mmCIF file of C-alpha atoms and ligand atoms in Angstrom:
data_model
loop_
_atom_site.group_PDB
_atom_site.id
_atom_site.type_symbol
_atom_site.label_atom_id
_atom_site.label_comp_id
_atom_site.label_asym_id
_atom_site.label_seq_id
_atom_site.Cartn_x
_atom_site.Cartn_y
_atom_site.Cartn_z
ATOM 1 C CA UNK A 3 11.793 -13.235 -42.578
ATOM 2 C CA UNK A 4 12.024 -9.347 -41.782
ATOM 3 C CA UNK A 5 8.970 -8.951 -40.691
ATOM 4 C CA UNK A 6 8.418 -12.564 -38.808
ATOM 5 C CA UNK A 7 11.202 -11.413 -36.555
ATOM 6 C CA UNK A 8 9.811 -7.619 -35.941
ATOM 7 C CA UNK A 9 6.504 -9.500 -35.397
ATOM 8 C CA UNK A 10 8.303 -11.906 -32.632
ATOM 9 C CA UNK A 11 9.947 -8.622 -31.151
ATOM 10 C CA UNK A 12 6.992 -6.774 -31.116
ATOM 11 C CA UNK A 13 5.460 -9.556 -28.660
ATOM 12 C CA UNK A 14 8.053 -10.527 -27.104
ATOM 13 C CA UNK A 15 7.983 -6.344 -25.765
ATOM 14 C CA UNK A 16 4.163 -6.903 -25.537
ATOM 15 C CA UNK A 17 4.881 -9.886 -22.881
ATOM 16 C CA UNK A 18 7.580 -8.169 -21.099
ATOM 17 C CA UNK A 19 5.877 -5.032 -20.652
ATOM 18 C CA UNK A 20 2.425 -6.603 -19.442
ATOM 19 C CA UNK A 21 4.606 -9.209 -17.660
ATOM 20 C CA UNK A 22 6.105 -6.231 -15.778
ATOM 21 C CA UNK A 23 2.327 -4.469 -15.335
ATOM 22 C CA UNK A 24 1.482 -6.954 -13.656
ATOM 23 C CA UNK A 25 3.574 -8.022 -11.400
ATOM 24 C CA UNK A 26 3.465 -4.628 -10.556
ATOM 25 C CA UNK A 27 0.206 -4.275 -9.460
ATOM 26 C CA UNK A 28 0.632 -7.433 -7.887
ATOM 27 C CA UNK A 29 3.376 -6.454 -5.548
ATOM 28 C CA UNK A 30 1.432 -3.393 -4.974
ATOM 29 C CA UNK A 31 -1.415 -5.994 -3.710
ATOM 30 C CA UNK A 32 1.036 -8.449 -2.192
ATOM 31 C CA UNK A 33 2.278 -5.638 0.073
ATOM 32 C CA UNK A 34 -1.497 -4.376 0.582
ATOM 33 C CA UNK A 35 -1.967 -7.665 1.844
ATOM 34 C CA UNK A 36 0.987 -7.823 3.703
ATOM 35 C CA UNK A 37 0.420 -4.884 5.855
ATOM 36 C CA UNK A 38 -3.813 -5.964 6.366
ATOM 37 C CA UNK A 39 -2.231 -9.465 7.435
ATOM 38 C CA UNK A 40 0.746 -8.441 9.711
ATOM 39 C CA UNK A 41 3.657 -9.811 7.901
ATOM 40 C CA UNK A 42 5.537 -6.696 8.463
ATOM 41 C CA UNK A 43 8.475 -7.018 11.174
ATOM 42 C CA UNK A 44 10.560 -4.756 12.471
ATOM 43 C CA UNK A 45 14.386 -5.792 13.636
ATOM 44 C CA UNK A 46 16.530 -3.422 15.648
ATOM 45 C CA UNK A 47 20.216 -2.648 15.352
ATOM 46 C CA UNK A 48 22.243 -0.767 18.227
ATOM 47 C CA UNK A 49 24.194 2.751 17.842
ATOM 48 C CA UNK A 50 26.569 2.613 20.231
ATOM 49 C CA UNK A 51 28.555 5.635 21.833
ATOM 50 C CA UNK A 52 32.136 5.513 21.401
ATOM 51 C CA UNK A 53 33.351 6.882 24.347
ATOM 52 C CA UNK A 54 31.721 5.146 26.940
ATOM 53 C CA UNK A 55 30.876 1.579 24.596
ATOM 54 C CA UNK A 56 27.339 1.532 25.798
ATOM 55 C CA UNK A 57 24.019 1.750 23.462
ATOM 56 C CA UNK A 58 22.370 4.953 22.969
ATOM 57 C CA UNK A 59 19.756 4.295 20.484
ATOM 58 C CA UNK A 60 18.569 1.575 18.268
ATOM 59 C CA UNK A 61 17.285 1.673 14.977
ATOM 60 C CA UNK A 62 13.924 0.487 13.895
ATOM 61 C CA UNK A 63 14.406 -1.276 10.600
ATOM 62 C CA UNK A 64 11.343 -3.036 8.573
ATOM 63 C CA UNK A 65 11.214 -6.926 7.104
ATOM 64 C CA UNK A 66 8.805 -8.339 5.235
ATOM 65 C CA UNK A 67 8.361 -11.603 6.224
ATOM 66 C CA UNK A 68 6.242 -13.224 3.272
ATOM 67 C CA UNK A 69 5.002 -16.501 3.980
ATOM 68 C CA UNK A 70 6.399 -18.388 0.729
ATOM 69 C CA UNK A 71 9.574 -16.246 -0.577
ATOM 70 C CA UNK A 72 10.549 -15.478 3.295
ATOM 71 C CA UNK A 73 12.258 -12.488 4.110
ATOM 72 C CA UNK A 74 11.950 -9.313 1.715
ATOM 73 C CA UNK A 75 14.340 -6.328 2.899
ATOM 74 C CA UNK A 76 13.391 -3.153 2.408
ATOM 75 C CA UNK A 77 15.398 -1.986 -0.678
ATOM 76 C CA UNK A 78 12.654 -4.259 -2.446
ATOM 77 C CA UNK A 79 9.726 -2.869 -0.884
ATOM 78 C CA UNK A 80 9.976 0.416 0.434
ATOM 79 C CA UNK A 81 10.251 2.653 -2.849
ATOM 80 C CA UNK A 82 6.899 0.714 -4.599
ATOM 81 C CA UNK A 83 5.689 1.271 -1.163
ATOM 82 C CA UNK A 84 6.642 5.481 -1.087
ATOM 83 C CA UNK A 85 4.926 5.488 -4.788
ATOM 84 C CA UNK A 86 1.872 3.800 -3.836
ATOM 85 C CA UNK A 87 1.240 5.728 -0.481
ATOM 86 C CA UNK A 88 1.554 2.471 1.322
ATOM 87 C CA UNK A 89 4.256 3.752 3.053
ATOM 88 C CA UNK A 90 1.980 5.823 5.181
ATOM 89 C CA UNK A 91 0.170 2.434 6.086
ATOM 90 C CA UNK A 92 3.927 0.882 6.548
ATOM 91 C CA UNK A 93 5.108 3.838 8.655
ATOM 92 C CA UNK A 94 1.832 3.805 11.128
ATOM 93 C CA UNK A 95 2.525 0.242 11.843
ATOM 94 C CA UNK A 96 6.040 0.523 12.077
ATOM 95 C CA UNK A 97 5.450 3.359 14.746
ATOM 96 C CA UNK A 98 2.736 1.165 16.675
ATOM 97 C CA UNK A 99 5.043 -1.962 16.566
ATOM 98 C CA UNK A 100 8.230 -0.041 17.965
ATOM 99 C CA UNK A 101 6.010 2.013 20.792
ATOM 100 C CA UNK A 102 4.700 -1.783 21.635
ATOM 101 C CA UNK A 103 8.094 -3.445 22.074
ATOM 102 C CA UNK A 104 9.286 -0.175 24.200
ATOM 103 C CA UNK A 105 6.137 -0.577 26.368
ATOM 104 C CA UNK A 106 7.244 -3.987 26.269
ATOM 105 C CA UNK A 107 10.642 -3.797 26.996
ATOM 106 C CA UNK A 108 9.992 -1.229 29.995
ATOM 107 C CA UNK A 109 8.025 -4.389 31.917
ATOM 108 C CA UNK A 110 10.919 -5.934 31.437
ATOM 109 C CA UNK A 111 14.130 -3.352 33.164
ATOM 110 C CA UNK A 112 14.473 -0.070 34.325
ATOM 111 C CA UNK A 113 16.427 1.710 32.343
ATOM 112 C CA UNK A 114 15.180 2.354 28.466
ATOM 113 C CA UNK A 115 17.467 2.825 25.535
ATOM 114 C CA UNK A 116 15.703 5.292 22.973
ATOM 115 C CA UNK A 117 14.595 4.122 19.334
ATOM 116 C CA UNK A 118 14.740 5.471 15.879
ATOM 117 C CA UNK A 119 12.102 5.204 13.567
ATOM 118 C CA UNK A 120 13.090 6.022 9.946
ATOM 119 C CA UNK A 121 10.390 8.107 8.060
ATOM 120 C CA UNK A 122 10.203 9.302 4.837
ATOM 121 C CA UNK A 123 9.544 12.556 3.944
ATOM 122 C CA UNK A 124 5.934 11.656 1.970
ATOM 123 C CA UNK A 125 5.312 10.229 5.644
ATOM 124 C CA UNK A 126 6.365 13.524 7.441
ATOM 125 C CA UNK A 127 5.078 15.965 5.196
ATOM 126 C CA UNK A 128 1.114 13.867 5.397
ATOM 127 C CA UNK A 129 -1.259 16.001 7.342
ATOM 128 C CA UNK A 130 -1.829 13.694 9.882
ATOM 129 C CA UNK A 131 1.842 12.931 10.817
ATOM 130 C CA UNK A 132 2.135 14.721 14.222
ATOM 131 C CA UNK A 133 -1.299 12.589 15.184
ATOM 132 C CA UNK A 134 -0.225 9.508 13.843
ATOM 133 C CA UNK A 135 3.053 10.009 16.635
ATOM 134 C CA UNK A 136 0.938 11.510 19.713
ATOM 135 C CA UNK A 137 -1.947 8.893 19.168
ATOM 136 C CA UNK A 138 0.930 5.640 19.014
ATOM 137 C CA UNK A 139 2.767 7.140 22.215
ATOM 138 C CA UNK A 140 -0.831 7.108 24.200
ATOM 139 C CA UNK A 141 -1.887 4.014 22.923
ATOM 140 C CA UNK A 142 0.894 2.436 24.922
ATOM 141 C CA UNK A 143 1.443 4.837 27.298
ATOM 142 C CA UNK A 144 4.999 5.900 26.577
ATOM 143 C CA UNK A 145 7.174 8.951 27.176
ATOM 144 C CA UNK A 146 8.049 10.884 23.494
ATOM 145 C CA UNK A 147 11.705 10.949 24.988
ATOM 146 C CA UNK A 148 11.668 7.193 24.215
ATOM 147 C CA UNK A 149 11.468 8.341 20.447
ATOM 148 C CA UNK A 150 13.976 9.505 18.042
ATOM 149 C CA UNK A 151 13.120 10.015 14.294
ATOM 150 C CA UNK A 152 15.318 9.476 10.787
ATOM 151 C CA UNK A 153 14.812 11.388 8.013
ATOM 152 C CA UNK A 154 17.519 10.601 5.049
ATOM 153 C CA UNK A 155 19.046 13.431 3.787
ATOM 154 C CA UNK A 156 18.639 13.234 0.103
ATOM 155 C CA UNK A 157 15.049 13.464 0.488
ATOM 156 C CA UNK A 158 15.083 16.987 2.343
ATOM 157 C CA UNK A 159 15.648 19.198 -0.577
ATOM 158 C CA UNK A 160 13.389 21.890 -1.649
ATOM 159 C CA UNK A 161 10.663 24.011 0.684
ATOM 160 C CA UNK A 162 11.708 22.502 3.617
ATOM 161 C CA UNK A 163 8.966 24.315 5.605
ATOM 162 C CA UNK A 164 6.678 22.149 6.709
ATOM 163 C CA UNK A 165 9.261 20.036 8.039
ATOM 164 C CA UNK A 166 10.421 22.574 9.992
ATOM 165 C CA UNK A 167 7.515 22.993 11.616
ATOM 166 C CA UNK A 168 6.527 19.244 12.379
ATOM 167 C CA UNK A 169 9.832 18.894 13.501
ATOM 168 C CA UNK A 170 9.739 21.790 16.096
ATOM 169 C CA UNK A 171 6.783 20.118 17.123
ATOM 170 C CA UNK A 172 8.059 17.077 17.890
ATOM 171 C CA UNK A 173 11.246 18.109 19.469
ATOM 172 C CA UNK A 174 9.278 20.085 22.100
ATOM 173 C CA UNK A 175 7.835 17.217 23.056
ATOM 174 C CA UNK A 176 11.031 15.554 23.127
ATOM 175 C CA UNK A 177 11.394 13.428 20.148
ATOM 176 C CA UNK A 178 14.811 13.586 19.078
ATOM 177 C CA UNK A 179 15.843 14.033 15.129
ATOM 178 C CA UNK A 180 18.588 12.814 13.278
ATOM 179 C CA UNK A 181 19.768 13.092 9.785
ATOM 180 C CA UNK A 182 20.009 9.921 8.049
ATOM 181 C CA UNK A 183 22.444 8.535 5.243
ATOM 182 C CA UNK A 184 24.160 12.460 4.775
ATOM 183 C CA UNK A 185 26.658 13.157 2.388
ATOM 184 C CA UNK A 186 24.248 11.311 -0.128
ATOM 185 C CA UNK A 187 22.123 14.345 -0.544
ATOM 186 C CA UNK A 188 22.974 18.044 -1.455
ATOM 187 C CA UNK A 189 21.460 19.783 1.578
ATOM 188 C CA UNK A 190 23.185 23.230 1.950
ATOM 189 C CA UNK A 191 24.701 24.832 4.985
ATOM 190 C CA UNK A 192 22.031 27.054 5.531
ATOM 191 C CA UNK A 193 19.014 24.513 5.400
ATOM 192 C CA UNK A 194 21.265 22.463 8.120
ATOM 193 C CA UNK A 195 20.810 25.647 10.187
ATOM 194 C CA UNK A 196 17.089 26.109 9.754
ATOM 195 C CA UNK A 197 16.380 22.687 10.574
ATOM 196 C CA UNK A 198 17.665 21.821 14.229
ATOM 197 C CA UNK A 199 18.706 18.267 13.920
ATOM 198 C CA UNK A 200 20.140 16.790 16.801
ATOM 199 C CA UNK A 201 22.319 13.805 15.461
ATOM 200 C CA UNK A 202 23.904 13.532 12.127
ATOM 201 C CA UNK A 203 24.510 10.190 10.426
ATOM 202 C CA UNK A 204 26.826 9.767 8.038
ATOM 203 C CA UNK A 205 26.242 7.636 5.335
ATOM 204 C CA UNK A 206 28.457 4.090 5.411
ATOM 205 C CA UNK A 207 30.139 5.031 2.037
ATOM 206 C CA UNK A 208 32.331 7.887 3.686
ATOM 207 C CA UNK A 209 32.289 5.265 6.681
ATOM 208 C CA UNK A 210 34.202 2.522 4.526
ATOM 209 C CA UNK A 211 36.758 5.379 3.552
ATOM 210 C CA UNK A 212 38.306 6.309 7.386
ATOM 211 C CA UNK A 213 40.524 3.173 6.892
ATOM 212 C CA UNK A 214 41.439 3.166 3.143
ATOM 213 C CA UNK A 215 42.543 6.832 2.442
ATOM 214 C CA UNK A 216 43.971 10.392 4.075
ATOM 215 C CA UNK A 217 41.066 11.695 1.457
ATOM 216 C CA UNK A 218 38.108 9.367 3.523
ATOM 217 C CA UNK A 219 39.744 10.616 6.941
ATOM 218 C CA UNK A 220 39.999 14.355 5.862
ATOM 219 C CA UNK A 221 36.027 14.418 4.781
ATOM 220 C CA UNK A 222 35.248 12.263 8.217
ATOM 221 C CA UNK A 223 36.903 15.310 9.801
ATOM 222 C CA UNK A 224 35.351 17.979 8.062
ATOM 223 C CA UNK A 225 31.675 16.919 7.971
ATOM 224 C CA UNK A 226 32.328 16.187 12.488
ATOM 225 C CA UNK A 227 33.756 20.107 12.834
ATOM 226 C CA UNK A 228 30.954 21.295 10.823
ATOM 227 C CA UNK A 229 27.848 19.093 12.862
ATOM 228 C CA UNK A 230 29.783 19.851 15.935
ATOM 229 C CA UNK A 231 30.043 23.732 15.341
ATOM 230 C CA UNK A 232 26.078 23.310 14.563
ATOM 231 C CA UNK A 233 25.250 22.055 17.961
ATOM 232 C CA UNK A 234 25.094 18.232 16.251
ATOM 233 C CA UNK A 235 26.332 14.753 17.757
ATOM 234 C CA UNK A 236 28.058 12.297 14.958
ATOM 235 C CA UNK A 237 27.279 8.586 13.649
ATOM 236 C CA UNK A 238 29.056 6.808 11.206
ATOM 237 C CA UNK A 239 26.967 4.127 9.952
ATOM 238 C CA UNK A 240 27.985 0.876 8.511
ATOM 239 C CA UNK A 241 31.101 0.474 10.965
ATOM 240 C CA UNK A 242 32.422 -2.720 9.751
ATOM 241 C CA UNK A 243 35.746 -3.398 11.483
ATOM 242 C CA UNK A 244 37.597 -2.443 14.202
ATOM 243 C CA UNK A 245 40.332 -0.220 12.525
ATOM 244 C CA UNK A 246 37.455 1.885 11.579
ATOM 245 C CA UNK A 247 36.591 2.439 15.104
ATOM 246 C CA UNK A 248 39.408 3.759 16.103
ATOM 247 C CA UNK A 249 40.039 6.191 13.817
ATOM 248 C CA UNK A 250 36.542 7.807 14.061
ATOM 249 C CA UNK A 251 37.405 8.019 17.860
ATOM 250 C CA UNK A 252 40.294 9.744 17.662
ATOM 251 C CA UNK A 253 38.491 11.897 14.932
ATOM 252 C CA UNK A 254 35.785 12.665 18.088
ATOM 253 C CA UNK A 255 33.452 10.956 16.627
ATOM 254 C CA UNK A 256 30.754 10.236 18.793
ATOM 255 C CA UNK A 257 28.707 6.813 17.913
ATOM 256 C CA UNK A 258 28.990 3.897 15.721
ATOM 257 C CA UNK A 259 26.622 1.917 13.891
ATOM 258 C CA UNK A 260 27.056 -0.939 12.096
ATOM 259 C CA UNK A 261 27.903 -4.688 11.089
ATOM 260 C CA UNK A 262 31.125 -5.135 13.199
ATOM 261 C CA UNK A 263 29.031 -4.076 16.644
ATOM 262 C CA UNK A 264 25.646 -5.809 16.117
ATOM 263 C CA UNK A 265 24.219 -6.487 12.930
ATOM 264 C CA UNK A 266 19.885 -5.754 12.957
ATOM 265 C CA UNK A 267 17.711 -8.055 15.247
ATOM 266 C CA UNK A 268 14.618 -9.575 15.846
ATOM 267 C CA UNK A 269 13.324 -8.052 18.839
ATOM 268 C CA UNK A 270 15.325 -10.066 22.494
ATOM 269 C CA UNK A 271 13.180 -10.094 25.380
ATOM 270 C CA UNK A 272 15.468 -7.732 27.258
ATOM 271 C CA UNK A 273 16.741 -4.758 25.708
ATOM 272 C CA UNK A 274 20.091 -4.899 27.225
ATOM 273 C CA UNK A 275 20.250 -8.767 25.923
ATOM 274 C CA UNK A 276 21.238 -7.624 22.571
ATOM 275 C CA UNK A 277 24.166 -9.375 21.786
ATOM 276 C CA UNK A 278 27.159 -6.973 20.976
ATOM 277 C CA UNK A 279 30.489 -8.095 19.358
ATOM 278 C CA UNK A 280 32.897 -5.510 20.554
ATOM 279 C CA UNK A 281 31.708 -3.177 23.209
ATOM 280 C CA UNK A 282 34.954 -3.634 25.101
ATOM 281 C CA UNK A 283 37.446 -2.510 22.815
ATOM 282 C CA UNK A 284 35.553 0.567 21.866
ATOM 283 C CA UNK A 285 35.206 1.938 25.310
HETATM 284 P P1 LIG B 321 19.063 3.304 6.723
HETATM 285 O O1 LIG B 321 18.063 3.976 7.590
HETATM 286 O O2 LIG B 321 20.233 4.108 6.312
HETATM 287 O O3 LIG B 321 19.491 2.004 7.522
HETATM 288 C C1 LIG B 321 20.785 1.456 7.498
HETATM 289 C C2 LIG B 321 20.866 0.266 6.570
HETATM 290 O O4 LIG B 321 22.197 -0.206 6.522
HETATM 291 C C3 LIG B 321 20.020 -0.923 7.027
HETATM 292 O O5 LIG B 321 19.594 -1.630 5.871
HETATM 293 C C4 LIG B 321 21.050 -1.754 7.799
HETATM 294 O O6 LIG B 321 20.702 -3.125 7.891
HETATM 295 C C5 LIG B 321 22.271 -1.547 6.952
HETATM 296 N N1 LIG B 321 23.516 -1.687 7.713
HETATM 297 C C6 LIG B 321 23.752 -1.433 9.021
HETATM 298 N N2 LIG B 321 25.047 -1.651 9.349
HETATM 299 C C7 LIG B 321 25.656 -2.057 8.216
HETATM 300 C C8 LIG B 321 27.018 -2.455 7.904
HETATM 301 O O7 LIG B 321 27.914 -2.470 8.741
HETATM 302 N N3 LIG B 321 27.282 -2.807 6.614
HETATM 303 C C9 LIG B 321 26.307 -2.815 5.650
HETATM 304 N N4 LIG B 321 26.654 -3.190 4.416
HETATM 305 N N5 LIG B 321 25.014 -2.448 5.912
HETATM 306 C C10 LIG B 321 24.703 -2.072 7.178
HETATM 307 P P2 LIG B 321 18.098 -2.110 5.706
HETATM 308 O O8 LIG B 321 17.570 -2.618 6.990
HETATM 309 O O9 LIG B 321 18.061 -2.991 4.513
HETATM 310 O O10 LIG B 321 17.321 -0.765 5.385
HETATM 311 C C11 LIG B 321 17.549 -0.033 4.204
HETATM 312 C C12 LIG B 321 16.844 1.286 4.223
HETATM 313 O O11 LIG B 321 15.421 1.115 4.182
HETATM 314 C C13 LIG B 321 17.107 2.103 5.480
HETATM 315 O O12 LIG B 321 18.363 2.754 5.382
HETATM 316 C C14 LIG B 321 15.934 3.051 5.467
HETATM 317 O O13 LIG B 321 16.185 4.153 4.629
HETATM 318 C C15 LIG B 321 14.831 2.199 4.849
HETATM 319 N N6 LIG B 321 13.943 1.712 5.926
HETATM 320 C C16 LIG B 321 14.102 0.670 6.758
HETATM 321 N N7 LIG B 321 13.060 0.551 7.611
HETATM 322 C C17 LIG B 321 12.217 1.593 7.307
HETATM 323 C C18 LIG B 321 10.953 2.024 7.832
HETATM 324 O O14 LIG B 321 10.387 1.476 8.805
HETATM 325 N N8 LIG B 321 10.378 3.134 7.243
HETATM 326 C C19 LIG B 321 10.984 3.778 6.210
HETATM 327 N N9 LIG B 321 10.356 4.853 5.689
HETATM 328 N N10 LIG B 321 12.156 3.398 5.692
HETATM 329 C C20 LIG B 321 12.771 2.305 6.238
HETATM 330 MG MG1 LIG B 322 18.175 5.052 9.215
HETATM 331 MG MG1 LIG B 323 21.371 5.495 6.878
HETATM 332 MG MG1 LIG B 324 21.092 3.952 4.001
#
């Protein structure tokens, strides 16, 4: 009897783990095929400044929509995507797709509102990263001041020098940087230094604290004197009420982010048609 069961165990392990090769390689094929057959989307969410209430940036932020099990966010795709290098193929037509829809929206008004991009650092650090950029902007014949770039923080650690140097790159030409999702990461004081960011974005979970505890406010505080003293403006993603706006404004915070302003969009035909819940009472 023993041994019947270890036998059952020992394929019921054998199933699961070629169950699980599998469908591995088959998402890695499934995506493959999703970014040869254009079923990547990207959806934009507003950053909005507090003091005056109007939109300074959006974000770029990827879908997958798959044609049977519909919409795939991108905590399901991206990582298999960074381990596979399809990310690079993911981040190209990311790039081409937002410098369409500014193209796009600039036939449509006058006045452009900047996008971020979020890139990964496998992305940033691949030879042909700086290219990739210049060769998108051309293509549709838009102005690199149109352009801001994420990179999350928790993925900057170590030699951070080739960064540096793509990224001094691309700010002379305009491109604006931000640091994305920080407090998540351990970057130190010094690398913060070395690497001229322009905008800091801090991650929703200190966000969630401004409203629940003196602890959550006193952080909020500390990590705004610190960006400020280095020269760099202040998000706080994942804004998701209105008591939370406040208090980052009178911390002098400078922009919000998040569910209770706009929540991510398909693309509107206007930029400024983007529907926003509370500009009013922010400004
Ligand atoms: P992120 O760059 O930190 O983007 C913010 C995430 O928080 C987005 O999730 C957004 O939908 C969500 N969010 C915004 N406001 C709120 C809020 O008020 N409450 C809550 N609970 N969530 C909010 P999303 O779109 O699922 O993206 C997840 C992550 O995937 C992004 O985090 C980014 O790191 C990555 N990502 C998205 N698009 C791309 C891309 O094109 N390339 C790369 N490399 N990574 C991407
Ligand atoms: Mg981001
Ligand atoms: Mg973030
Ligand atoms: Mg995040």
């Amino acid at each position: 009897a023993v041994k019947a069961a270890g036998k059952g165990h020992y394929r019921f392990y054998e199933t699961k783990l070629y169950e699980a090769l599998r469908s591995r390689v088959d998402r890695e094929h499934e995506l493959r095929h999703a970014i040869e057959h254009d079923e990547l989307v990207v959806h934009y969410q507003p950053r909005i400044d507090i003091s005056t209430g109007l939109v300074s940036s959006m974000e770029a932020l990827v879908r997958w929509q798959h044609p049977e099990r519909g919409r795939i966010e991108p905590h399901d795709f991206i990582s298999l995507a960074e381990e596979t290098g399809l990310i690079l193929g993911i981040g190209e037509l990311v790039m081409d797709k937002v410098c369409a829809q500014l193209a796009d929206w600039a036939r449509q008004e006058h006045k452009i509102i900047p996008v971020s991009v979020n890139v990964s650092l496998r992305q940033l650090s691949h030879g042909n990263f700086i290219k990739m950029v210049t060769t998108c902007l051309k293509r549709h014949r838009i102005p690199a001041q149109w352009l801001e770039i994420e990179i999350t923080e928790s993925t900057m650690m170590g030699d951070s020098q080739d960064v540096s140097e793509v990224l001094s790159v691309l700010q002379k030409m305009g491109i604006k940087f931000l640091i994305d999702d920080f407090g998540t990461g351990y970057s130190s004081l010094s690398q913060l230094q070395k690497l001229d960011f322009d905008v800091l974005k801090v991650d929703r979970a200190f966000t969630s604290e401004v409203d629940k505890t003196e602890e959550g406010r006193v952080f909020f505080t500390a990590i705004i004197t610190m960006a400020h003293a280095l020269g760099m403006r202040v998000v706080a993603e994942g804004v998701e009420n209105e008591r939370q706006i406040s208090i980052l404004k009178r911390l002098h915070c400078d922009e919000v982010q998040g569910y209770y302003v706009a929540k991510p969009l398909p693309p509107a035909l206007k930029q400024s048609e983007f529907p926003l819940e509370s500009i009013p009472e922010i400004a």
